Amino acid sequence: MDEAVVHCTEGIGIWQWASNDQGTEPDVVMACCGDSPTLETLAAVSILREHLAWELKIRVVNVVDLMKLQPEKRTPARPLPDNMNYDSIFTKDKPHHL
């Protein structure tokens, strides 16, 4: 429960428990926001793992506050958490699906 409170307070986060990139550079980032899209994303990740035998490194990102995706200059009252920036969450050059 404590992790959920922190996650919701931060508004965005990498779900380590649903990811298999082990903190390394993923091959793809699967992001979700909202209850139904989150379930669909987790199902898609499960299907990808089943058919690609864990060879694909997947990072799962959950967004609670969509304003966290805006540049900080547009939403200065709602910046990303101190330990995160857009590239550290979504990478600079990997495909990501929201």
GROMACS .gro file of C-alpha atoms in nm:
model
   98
    1MET     CA    1   0.000   0.000   0.000
    2ASP     CA    2   0.286   0.236   0.077
    3GLU     CA    3   0.424   0.192  -0.277
    4ALA     CA    4   0.081   0.276  -0.422
    5VAL     CA    5   0.060   0.595  -0.218
    6VAL     CA    6   0.406   0.705  -0.336
    7HIS     CA    7   0.322   0.617  -0.697
    8CYS     CA    8  -0.004   0.812  -0.692
    9THR     CA    9   0.163   1.109  -0.522
   10GLU     CA   10   0.440   1.117  -0.784
   11GLY     CA   11   0.184   1.086  -1.065
   12ILE     CA   12   0.399   0.864  -1.288
   13GLY     CA   13   0.632   0.573  -1.242
   14ILE     CA   14   0.797   0.264  -1.379
   15TRP     CA   15   0.627  -0.048  -1.254
   16GLN     CA   16   0.925  -0.270  -1.175
   17TRP     CA   17   0.698  -0.560  -1.082
   18ALA     CA   18   0.543  -0.559  -1.431
   19SER     CA   19   0.866  -0.481  -1.619
   20ASN     CA   20   1.144  -0.719  -1.711
   21ASP     CA   21   1.412  -0.470  -1.815
   22GLN     CA   22   1.578  -0.507  -1.474
   23GLY     CA   23   1.665  -0.137  -1.467
   24THR     CA   24   1.854  -0.159  -1.799
   25GLU     CA   25   1.765  -0.002  -2.132
   26PRO     CA   26   1.439  -0.164  -2.250
   27ASP     CA   27   1.356  -0.266  -2.605
   28VAL     CA   28   1.010  -0.111  -2.575
   29VAL     CA   29   0.815   0.098  -2.325
   30MET     CA   30   0.450   0.015  -2.267
   31ALA     CA   31   0.274   0.303  -2.091
   32CYS     CA   32  -0.080   0.327  -1.962
   33CYS     CA   33  -0.317   0.565  -1.790
   34GLY     CA   34  -0.659   0.472  -1.656
   35ASP     CA   35  -0.803   0.149  -1.527
   36SER     CA   36  -0.908  -0.022  -1.854
   37PRO     CA   37  -0.600   0.085  -2.055
   38THR     CA   38  -0.381  -0.036  -1.770
   39LEU     CA   39  -0.543  -0.380  -1.775
   40GLU     CA   40  -0.509  -0.392  -2.154
   41THR     CA   41  -0.142  -0.293  -2.133
   42LEU     CA   42  -0.068  -0.559  -1.873
   43ALA     CA   43  -0.245  -0.816  -2.092
   44ALA     CA   44  -0.043  -0.706  -2.396
   45VAL     CA   45   0.281  -0.736  -2.198
   46SER     CA   46   0.180  -1.085  -2.088
   47ILE     CA   47   0.110  -1.188  -2.450
   48LEU     CA   48   0.441  -1.042  -2.570
   49ARG     CA   49   0.629  -1.232  -2.301
   50GLU     CA   50   0.449  -1.557  -2.379
   51HIS     CA   51   0.528  -1.542  -2.750
   52LEU     CA   52   0.875  -1.389  -2.732
   53ALA     CA   53   1.001  -1.608  -2.448
   54TRP     CA   54   1.117  -1.314  -2.238
   55GLU     CA   55   1.368  -1.207  -2.504
   56LEU     CA   56   1.206  -0.865  -2.538
   57LYS     CA   57   1.297  -0.628  -2.254
   58ILE     CA   58   0.976  -0.444  -2.166
   59ARG     CA   59   0.936  -0.145  -1.935
   60VAL     CA   60   0.586  -0.077  -1.803
   61VAL     CA   61   0.508   0.284  -1.712
   62ASN     CA   62   0.189   0.387  -1.537
   63VAL     CA   63   0.071   0.747  -1.555
   64VAL     CA   64  -0.167   0.868  -1.285
   65ASP     CA   65  -0.141   1.239  -1.369
   66LEU     CA   66  -0.136   1.310  -1.745
   67MET     CA   67   0.002   1.658  -1.678
   68LYS     CA   68   0.331   1.490  -1.582
   69LEU     CA   69   0.380   1.429  -1.955
   70GLN     CA   70   0.375   1.802  -2.031
   71PRO     CA   71   0.702   1.998  -2.040
   72GLU     CA   72   0.776   2.143  -1.696
   73LYS     CA   73   0.768   2.499  -1.833
   74ARG     CA   74   0.399   2.444  -1.923
   75THR     CA   75   0.307   2.287  -1.589
   76PRO     CA   76   0.557   2.425  -1.333
   77ALA     CA   77   0.334   2.331  -1.040
   78ARG     CA   78   0.340   1.962  -1.143
   79PRO     CA   79   0.697   1.868  -1.236
   80LEU     CA   80   0.823   1.512  -1.262
   81PRO     CA   81   0.956   1.367  -0.937
   82ASP     CA   82   1.315   1.468  -0.857
   83ASN     CA   83   1.461   1.128  -0.943
   84MET     CA   84   1.298   1.118  -1.289
   85ASN     CA   85   1.306   1.290  -1.624
   86TYR     CA   86   1.122   1.207  -1.945
   87ASP     CA   87   1.420   1.026  -2.101
   88SER     CA   88   1.485   0.818  -1.789
   89ILE     CA   89   1.126   0.694  -1.802
   90PHE     CA   90   1.059   0.659  -2.175
   91THR     CA   91   1.421   0.647  -2.308
   92LYS     CA   92   1.557   0.863  -2.586
   93ASP     CA   93   1.530   0.624  -2.876
   94LYS     CA   94   1.313   0.324  -2.796
   95PRO     CA   95   0.954   0.283  -2.913
   96HIS     CA   96   0.691   0.358  -2.654
   97HIS     CA   97   0.320   0.295  -2.669
   98LEU     CA   98   0.060   0.475  -2.462
   0.00000   0.00000   0.00000
